Coordinates of C-alpha atoms and ligand atoms in Angstrom, one line a residue:
M1 CA 0.1 0.0 0.1
S2 CA 1.4 3.6 -0.8
K3 CA 2.1 5.6 2.2
K4 CA 1.3 8.8 0.3
S5 CA -2.0 8.9 -1.4
L6 CA -2.5 11.1 -4.6
A7 CA -4.7 13.3 -2.4
E8 CA -1.8 14.2 -0.2
T9 CA -0.1 15.7 -3.2
K10 CA 0.1 19.5 -3.0
R11 CA -1.9 21.4 -5.5
C12 CA -1.9 25.0 -6.1
Y13 CA -5.2 26.4 -7.7
H14 CA -4.4 29.6 -9.7
V15 CA -7.8 31.3 -10.0
Q16 CA -8.1 34.5 -12.0
G17 CA -11.0 36.6 -10.5
G18 CA -13.5 38.5 -12.3
T19 CA -15.1 36.0 -14.6
T20 CA -18.9 35.4 -14.7
L21 CA -19.9 31.6 -14.8
K22 CA -22.8 30.6 -17.1
G23 CA -23.9 27.2 -17.9
R24 CA -24.7 23.8 -16.6
I25 CA -23.0 21.6 -14.0
Q26 CA -23.9 17.8 -13.7
T27 CA -23.3 17.0 -10.0
E28 CA -21.1 13.8 -9.2
G29 CA -22.5 10.9 -6.9
A30 CA -22.5 11.9 -3.1
K31 CA -19.3 11.0 -1.4
N32 CA -20.9 11.0 1.9
A33 CA -23.6 8.3 0.7
V34 CA -21.3 6.1 -1.2
L35 CA -18.7 5.7 1.6
P36 CA -21.1 3.9 3.9
L37 CA -22.5 1.9 1.0
L38 CA -19.0 0.7 0.2
A39 CA -18.6 -0.3 4.1
A40 CA -21.7 -2.2 3.7
S41 CA -20.2 -4.3 1.2
L42 CA -18.5 -6.1 4.0
L43 CA -21.9 -7.5 5.2
T44 CA -22.4 -10.1 2.4
D45 CA -20.3 -12.7 0.5
E46 CA -22.2 -11.9 -2.4
P47 CA -21.3 -9.3 -5.1
L48 CA -22.5 -5.6 -4.7
E49 CA -22.6 -3.3 -7.5
L50 CA -22.7 0.5 -7.1
S51 CA -23.1 2.9 -10.0
N52 CA -22.7 6.8 -10.1
V53 CA -19.8 6.5 -7.8
P54 CA -17.7 9.7 -7.9
Q55 CA -14.1 9.3 -8.6
V56 CA -12.8 11.1 -5.4
E57 CA -10.0 10.1 -3.2
D58 CA -12.2 9.4 -0.3
V59 CA -13.8 6.7 -2.3
H60 CA -10.1 5.5 -3.2
T61 CA -9.2 5.3 0.3
M62 CA -12.4 3.2 1.0
V63 CA -11.6 0.8 -1.9
S64 CA -8.0 0.4 -0.4
M65 CA -9.5 -0.4 2.9
L66 CA -12.0 -2.9 1.5
T67 CA -9.1 -4.6 -0.6
E68 CA -7.1 -4.9 2.7
L69 CA -9.8 -6.4 4.3
G70 CA -10.4 -9.1 1.7
K71 CA -12.6 -7.9 -0.9
K72 CA -11.7 -7.4 -4.7
V73 CA -13.1 -4.1 -6.3
S74 CA -13.7 -3.9 -10.1
I75 CA -14.2 -0.5 -11.4
S76 CA -15.7 0.2 -14.9
E77 CA -16.2 4.1 -15.1
D78 CA -18.6 4.9 -12.4
V79 CA -19.6 1.5 -11.8
Y80 CA -17.8 -0.4 -8.7
R81 CA -18.4 -4.0 -8.3
I82 CA -17.4 -5.4 -4.8
E83 CA -16.8 -9.2 -4.4
E84 CA -15.4 -11.4 -1.8
N85 CA -11.8 -12.3 -2.4
G86 CA -10.8 -15.3 -0.2
D87 CA -11.4 -14.8 3.8
L88 CA -12.2 -11.5 5.3
Q89 CA -9.5 -10.0 7.5
P90 CA -10.4 -8.2 10.8
N91 CA -7.4 -5.8 10.8
A92 CA -8.1 -2.1 9.4
P93 CA -4.7 -0.5 8.8
Y94 CA -4.1 2.6 10.6
E95 CA -2.7 4.3 7.5
L96 CA -6.2 4.3 5.9
V97 CA -8.3 5.0 9.0
R98 CA -5.9 8.1 9.7
R99 CA -6.7 9.6 6.1
M100 CA -10.3 9.3 6.4
R101 CA -12.6 9.2 9.3
A102 CA -15.5 7.4 7.4
S103 CA -13.2 4.4 7.2
F104 CA -13.8 3.9 10.9
N105 CA -17.2 2.7 9.7
V106 CA -15.7 -0.9 8.9
L107 CA -15.9 -1.7 12.6
G108 CA -19.4 -2.7 13.1
P109 CA -19.6 -4.8 9.8
L110 CA -16.5 -6.6 10.7
I111 CA -17.7 -7.5 14.1
A112 CA -21.1 -8.7 12.6
R113 CA -19.5 -10.7 10.0
L114 CA -16.4 -12.2 11.9
G115 CA -17.1 -11.8 15.6
Q116 CA -13.8 -9.6 15.9
A117 CA -12.3 -6.6 14.5
Q118 CA -9.4 -4.4 15.1
V119 CA -9.8 -0.7 14.0
P120 CA -7.7 2.1 14.9
L121 CA -9.1 5.3 16.6
P122 CA -9.4 7.9 13.8
G123 CA -6.8 10.7 14.2
G124 CA -7.3 14.2 15.2
C125 CA -9.0 16.3 12.6
V126 CA -9.0 19.9 11.5
L127 CA -12.7 20.3 12.1
G128 CA -12.3 20.1 15.9
P129 CA -12.4 17.0 18.3
R130 CA -14.5 14.2 16.5
P131 CA -15.1 11.6 19.1
V132 CA -16.6 8.1 18.3
D133 CA -18.2 7.4 21.6
F134 CA -21.6 7.0 20.1
H135 CA -20.3 4.3 17.7
V136 CA -18.6 2.5 20.5
K137 CA -21.7 2.8 23.1
G138 CA -24.1 1.7 20.4
L139 CA -21.8 -1.6 19.2
Q140 CA -21.5 -2.3 22.9
A141 CA -25.2 -2.2 23.7
L142 CA -25.5 -4.5 20.7
G143 CA -23.3 -7.1 22.4
A144 CA -20.0 -6.4 21.4
D145 CA -17.0 -6.5 23.8
I146 CA -14.9 -3.4 22.8
K147 CA -11.4 -2.3 24.4
L148 CA -9.3 0.3 23.4
Q149 CA -5.5 -0.5 23.6
E150 CA -2.7 1.7 22.5
G151 CA -5.0 3.6 20.2
V152 CA -6.6 0.5 18.4
F153 CA -10.2 -0.6 19.2
H154 CA -10.1 -4.5 19.8
A155 CA -13.8 -5.9 19.4
T156 CA -15.2 -9.4 20.0
S157 CA -18.7 -10.7 20.1
T158 CA -19.8 -14.1 20.3
Q159 CA -23.6 -13.3 19.6
L160 CA -24.8 -10.0 18.8
K161 CA -28.3 -9.2 19.8
G162 CA -31.0 -6.5 18.9
A163 CA -31.2 -3.5 21.4
E164 CA -32.8 -0.2 22.0
L165 CA -30.3 2.7 21.3
Y166 CA -30.3 6.2 21.9
L167 CA -28.0 8.8 20.2
D168 CA -27.2 12.0 22.2
F169 CA -26.7 13.8 18.8
P170 CA -28.0 12.6 15.7
S171 CA -24.8 11.6 14.3
V172 CA -24.5 10.7 10.7
G173 CA -21.5 8.2 11.1
A174 CA -22.9 6.6 14.3
T175 CA -26.4 6.2 12.8
H176 CA -24.5 4.5 9.6
Q177 CA -22.4 2.2 11.9
L178 CA -25.2 1.2 13.9
L179 CA -27.5 0.7 10.9
T180 CA -25.1 -1.7 9.2
T181 CA -24.4 -3.8 12.2
A182 CA -28.0 -4.2 13.0
A183 CA -28.8 -5.4 9.7
L184 CA -26.8 -8.5 10.2
I185 CA -28.5 -9.2 13.6
P186 CA -31.8 -11.3 13.1
E187 CA -33.7 -9.4 15.9
K188 CA -35.3 -6.0 16.3
T189 CA -33.0 -2.8 16.9
V190 CA -34.3 0.7 17.4
I191 CA -32.2 3.7 16.9
Y192 CA -33.7 6.6 18.7
N193 CA -32.7 10.3 17.6
P194 CA -31.0 8.9 14.5
A195 CA -29.4 11.3 11.8
Q196 CA -32.0 12.0 9.0
E197 CA -29.7 13.1 6.2
P198 CA -30.4 11.8 2.6
E199 CA -27.1 9.9 2.9
V200 CA -28.7 7.7 5.9
Y201 CA -31.7 7.1 3.5
E202 CA -29.3 6.0 1.1
L203 CA -28.0 3.2 3.2
I204 CA -31.4 2.3 4.5
Y205 CA -32.4 1.8 0.8
L206 CA -29.4 -0.5 0.1
L207 CA -29.9 -2.7 3.3
K208 CA -33.5 -3.1 2.6
K209 CA -32.3 -4.3 -1.0
M210 CA -29.8 -6.7 0.7
G211 CA -32.6 -8.2 2.7
A212 CA -32.9 -6.2 5.9
Q213 CA -36.3 -5.1 7.3
I214 CA -36.0 -1.4 8.0
S215 CA -39.0 1.0 8.9
T216 CA -38.4 4.9 9.6
A217 CA -40.3 7.4 11.8
P218 CA -39.3 10.9 12.6
D219 CA -37.8 9.9 15.9
R220 CA -36.5 6.4 15.2
I221 CA -35.3 4.0 12.8
E222 CA -36.4 0.2 13.5
I223 CA -34.3 -2.7 11.9
I224 CA -34.8 -6.2 11.9
G225 CA -31.6 -7.7 10.4
Q226 CA -31.0 -11.0 8.7
Q227 CA -28.3 -13.9 9.5
K228 CA -27.4 -13.5 6.0
L229 CA -27.8 -10.7 3.5
S230 CA -27.5 -10.7 -0.3
G231 CA -25.8 -8.8 -2.9
T232 CA -27.5 -6.3 -5.1
N233 CA -27.1 -3.1 -7.1
Y234 CA -27.6 0.5 -6.2
R235 CA -27.3 3.8 -8.0
V236 CA -26.1 6.6 -5.7
I237 CA -27.8 10.0 -5.5
P238 CA -26.0 13.2 -6.5
D239 CA -24.0 15.1 -3.9
R240 CA -26.0 17.9 -2.4
I241 CA -23.2 19.4 -0.8
N242 CA -21.2 19.7 -4.2
A243 CA -24.3 20.9 -5.8
G244 CA -24.6 23.7 -3.4
T245 CA -21.1 24.6 -4.0
Y246 CA -21.7 24.8 -7.8
L247 CA -24.8 27.1 -7.1
I248 CA -22.7 29.4 -4.7
A249 CA -20.1 29.5 -7.4
G250 CA -22.7 30.8 -9.8
A251 CA -23.9 33.3 -7.2
I252 CA -20.5 34.7 -6.2
S253 CA -19.6 35.2 -9.9
G254 CA -22.8 37.1 -10.5
G255 CA -23.8 34.6 -13.2
E256 CA -26.4 32.3 -14.1
I257 CA -25.9 28.5 -13.6
V258 CA -28.1 25.3 -13.8
V259 CA -27.1 22.6 -11.5
E260 CA -28.2 18.9 -12.0
C261 CA -29.0 17.6 -8.6
I262 CA -32.2 16.7 -6.3
P263 CA -33.6 20.0 -5.5
G264 CA -35.4 18.4 -2.4
H265 CA -32.1 17.8 -0.7
L266 CA -31.0 21.6 -0.8
E267 CA -34.2 23.5 0.4
A268 CA -32.3 25.1 3.4
L269 CA -29.6 26.5 1.0
L270 CA -32.0 27.4 -1.8
V271 CA -34.3 29.4 0.8
K272 CA -31.2 31.3 2.2
L273 CA -29.9 32.1 -1.5
R274 CA -33.4 33.6 -2.3
E275 CA -33.2 35.6 1.1
M276 CA -30.0 37.0 -0.2
G277 CA -31.5 38.2 -3.5
F278 CA -30.7 35.4 -5.8
T279 CA -33.5 34.0 -8.4
V280 CA -33.6 30.2 -7.6
E281 CA -35.8 28.2 -9.7
E282 CA -36.3 24.5 -8.9
R283 CA -37.3 21.8 -11.4
D284 CA -37.4 18.0 -11.2
T285 CA -33.7 17.2 -11.4
E286 CA -32.0 20.7 -11.5
V287 CA -31.9 24.0 -9.8
R288 CA -31.3 27.2 -11.9
L289 CA -29.7 30.4 -10.1
A290 CA -29.6 33.7 -11.7
T291 CA -28.3 37.1 -10.4
S292 CA -30.0 40.5 -10.8
V293 CA -29.3 42.5 -7.7
K294 CA -26.4 42.8 -5.3
A295 CA -26.6 40.0 -2.7
K296 CA -27.8 41.2 0.8
G297 CA -26.3 39.8 4.1
I298 CA -28.2 37.3 6.0
H299 CA -27.9 35.2 9.3
L300 CA -27.7 31.3 9.1
E301 CA -27.3 28.6 11.7
T302 CA -26.2 25.2 10.9
R303 CA -28.3 22.1 11.7
T304 CA -28.8 18.5 11.1
Y305 CA -30.8 17.7 8.2
P306 CA -33.2 19.2 7.0
G307 CA -31.4 22.2 8.5
F308 CA -28.7 24.2 7.0
A309 CA -25.9 21.7 6.1
C310 CA -22.5 22.5 8.0
D311 CA -20.8 21.4 4.8
I312 CA -22.1 24.3 3.0
H313 CA -21.4 27.0 5.4
P314 CA -17.8 27.9 4.4
Q315 CA -19.0 28.5 0.7
M316 CA -21.7 30.8 2.0
M317 CA -19.2 32.5 3.9
A318 CA -17.2 33.4 0.9
L319 CA -20.5 34.6 -0.7
M320 CA -21.5 36.6 2.6
A321 CA -18.2 38.4 2.6
L322 CA -19.1 40.3 -0.5
A323 CA -22.8 40.8 0.3
E324 CA -24.3 44.2 1.4
G325 CA -24.5 44.5 5.0
D326 CA -23.8 42.2 8.2
S327 CA -24.3 38.4 8.0
L328 CA -23.8 35.8 10.7
I329 CA -23.0 32.0 10.7
R330 CA -23.5 30.0 13.8
E331 CA -22.0 26.7 13.7
T332 CA -23.9 24.2 15.7
V333 CA -22.8 20.7 14.3
L334 CA -19.0 20.6 14.2
A335 CA -16.7 21.9 17.1
D336 CA -14.5 23.9 14.5
R337 CA -15.5 24.8 10.9
F338 CA -13.9 28.0 10.5
G339 CA -10.6 27.2 9.1
Q340 CA -11.5 29.4 6.1
V341 CA -12.0 32.6 8.3
P342 CA -8.4 33.8 8.5
E343 CA -7.7 33.1 4.8
L344 CA -10.8 35.0 3.7
V345 CA -9.6 37.9 6.1
R346 CA -6.2 37.8 4.2
M347 CA -8.2 38.3 0.9
G348 CA -9.8 41.4 2.4
A349 CA -13.1 40.2 4.0
D350 CA -14.3 41.5 7.2
I351 CA -15.1 38.4 9.5
K352 CA -14.5 38.0 13.1
A353 CA -15.1 34.4 14.8
Q354 CA -15.9 34.1 18.3
E355 CA -16.5 30.7 19.7
N356 CA -19.0 29.0 17.2
T357 CA -20.2 32.4 15.6
A358 CA -18.8 34.2 12.7
F359 CA -19.9 37.8 12.2
I360 CA -19.2 39.0 8.6
K361 CA -19.6 42.8 7.4
G362 CA -19.7 42.6 3.6
V363 CA -16.9 44.4 1.6
D364 CA -16.9 45.7 -1.8
Q365 CA -13.9 43.7 -3.1
L366 CA -11.8 40.8 -2.1
Q367 CA -8.2 40.8 -3.3
G368 CA -6.5 37.5 -4.7
T369 CA -3.6 36.4 -2.7
E370 CA -2.0 33.2 -1.6
V371 CA -4.4 31.1 0.8
Y372 CA -4.5 27.5 2.3
A373 CA -7.2 25.0 2.4
T374 CA -7.7 23.5 5.9
D375 CA -10.4 20.9 4.9
I376 CA -12.4 19.9 1.8
R377 CA -15.0 22.8 2.1
S378 CA -12.7 25.6 3.2
G379 CA -10.7 24.8 0.0
A380 CA -13.8 24.8 -2.1
A381 CA -14.8 28.4 -0.4
L382 CA -11.7 29.8 -1.0
I383 CA -11.7 28.9 -4.8
L384 CA -15.2 30.5 -4.9
A385 CA -13.7 33.6 -3.2
G386 CA -11.0 33.7 -5.9
L387 CA -13.7 33.6 -8.6
A388 CA -15.0 37.1 -7.2
A389 CA -11.6 38.6 -6.1
K390 CA -9.6 41.1 -7.8
G391 CA -6.5 39.5 -9.5
E392 CA -5.1 36.1 -8.9
T393 CA -5.7 33.9 -5.9
R394 CA -3.4 31.1 -5.4
M395 CA -5.1 28.5 -3.3
V396 CA -2.6 25.9 -2.0
D397 CA -4.1 22.6 -0.9
S398 CA -2.4 19.7 0.6
G399 CA -5.0 17.2 -0.8
H400 CA -8.3 18.3 0.7
V401 CA -10.4 19.3 -2.3
P402 CA -9.8 16.1 -4.5
R403 CA -11.1 14.1 -1.4
G404 CA -14.7 15.3 -2.0
Y405 CA -14.8 16.9 -5.5
V406 CA -14.2 15.4 -8.9
D407 CA -12.3 18.0 -11.0
L408 CA -13.8 21.2 -9.1
A409 CA -11.3 23.4 -11.5
G410 CA -12.3 21.6 -14.6
K411 CA -16.1 21.8 -14.0
L412 CA -16.1 25.3 -13.0
S413 CA -13.7 26.1 -16.0
K414 CA -16.3 24.6 -18.3
V415 CA -18.9 27.3 -17.3
G416 CA -16.6 30.3 -17.6
A417 CA -14.0 30.3 -14.6
S418 CA -10.5 30.7 -15.1
I419 CA -8.5 28.2 -12.9
E420 CA -5.4 26.4 -13.7
V421 CA -4.2 23.6 -11.3
E422 CA -0.4 23.3 -10.6
M423 CA 1.0 20.1 -8.9
I424 CA 3.6 21.5 -6.5
Ligands
EPU501 N1 -20.1 13.1 17.6 C1 -19.8 12.7 18.9 N2 -19.7 11.4 19.1 C2 -19.6 10.5 18.1 C3 -20.1 10.9 16.7 C4 -20.1 12.1 16.4 O1 -19.7 13.6 19.7 O2 -19.4 9.3 18.3 C5 -20.3 14.7 17.2 C6 -19.3 15.1 16.4 O3 -18.0 15.6 17.1 C7 -19.8 16.2 15.9 C8 -21.3 15.8 15.7 O4 -21.5 14.8 16.6 O5 -19.8 17.5 16.6 C9 -21.6 15.4 14.3 O6 -20.8 14.5 13.8 P1 -21.2 13.4 12.7 O7 -20.9 11.9 13.3 O8 -22.6 13.6 12.2 O9 -20.3 13.5 11.6 P2 -19.5 12.3 10.7 O10 -20.5 11.3 10.5 O11 -18.1 12.2 11.3 C10 -20.5 13.4 8.4 C11 -19.9 13.7 7.1 C12 -19.2 15.1 7.4 C13 -20.3 16.2 7.9 C14 -20.7 15.7 9.2 C15 -21.9 16.6 9.7 C16 -19.3 11.7 6.2 C17 -18.3 10.9 5.6 N3 -18.9 12.9 6.7 O12 -19.3 13.2 9.3 O13 -18.8 15.6 6.0 O14 -19.5 17.4 8.2 O15 -21.3 14.4 9.2 O16 -23.0 16.7 8.9 O17 -20.5 11.5 6.0 C18 -17.5 16.6 4.4 O18 -17.9 16.1 3.5 O19 -16.6 17.7 4.4 C19 -17.5 16.3 5.7 C20 -16.9 16.6 6.8

């Protein structure tokens, strides 16, 4: 296994500001939906075929993880076929868990399939501390014995059992972890206060196709698993966070853009864009955004779905930096999602962050300079800010943006942006 993934190669995005975007962007499959679907392939010894899989680095990391654990993954364009390749292995390599927190979600499926697993604690993260206590508590309630020794969770179980589980916070990752595990327990499990993100529903639909019985209510998910699950095929939904990024790119450039996506997954964003003064029209499988007046400042607070997604707030912050009047973003989901703040300030934005709140006073112009991505979404936000800035913005990224976007620079360039990517 290579010690350094392609994603970790440094890139410099040279963005020339001042172009107006116009055209249509097709949104790739949803990264945060496909990662748990790939992990769910561990639940069965039959082939699983996923289509509309985005070619992003996080998907490549998960494929490497599955390969290490004993699966064979054949790729034909956006179709990934995952088959068993000999005996499954219970050890998840730290090198892969370190790169991506979502790879921790192999823990439950491995316990359910093998009765044992060794998975390292995911490393620290630029988005603030992100514990895994809900995952561990839930798996213990399902009958797993889990001990943390020298940074690695050692899990065993002779017989998993159904249970009533409650999440203190509707965590997306913990809901995925517990759903996949419960799907292989032939008893009833109830998850109270689960995450309700579309990416959770994607996993539910897949597990149902694989044979699990699952019903949902606003406050819970009920699962009756099976002793054995079957293989199936599944097409992944478009990525709502990336679709939102493309719409905001159109907005910040003062342009007119059509983004192919599922409009219903973007309601909170679309309402906020209208509040800022943009014209937003929803059609069956696309959203059209047009600019006619200068954007107005607004307030927003991130929430779990259907609230405003924390993964779109950095991009909105770039837009608010140039809007008329005051804006405010309160982040309530992740401990620290403000990595873009000092970089936007270096471009001339007037933003003050205090604890979980950013106060933004709109300025007339941003100025291109050298800025750094601290995570996937801050990188995207800085590229968007560069579209509207005076002169050239050099956005240096040590591998975050390709983890979540398929050729972001190319997609934006096709609709009028001027972005060159240099490997450094
Ligand atoms: N939390 C705990 N204990 C746990 C699990 C979560 O305290 O055991 C807390 C976290 O610290 C955080 C909150 O619960 O404050 C929400 O975390 P969640 O578990 O929902 O996040 P996640 O599953 O780790 C996913 C996305 C993130 C996205 C968050 C929030 C994937 C692969 N990742 O992470 O996506 O920001 O949900 O919506 O689905 C991104 O795409 O850029 C990204 C970071």
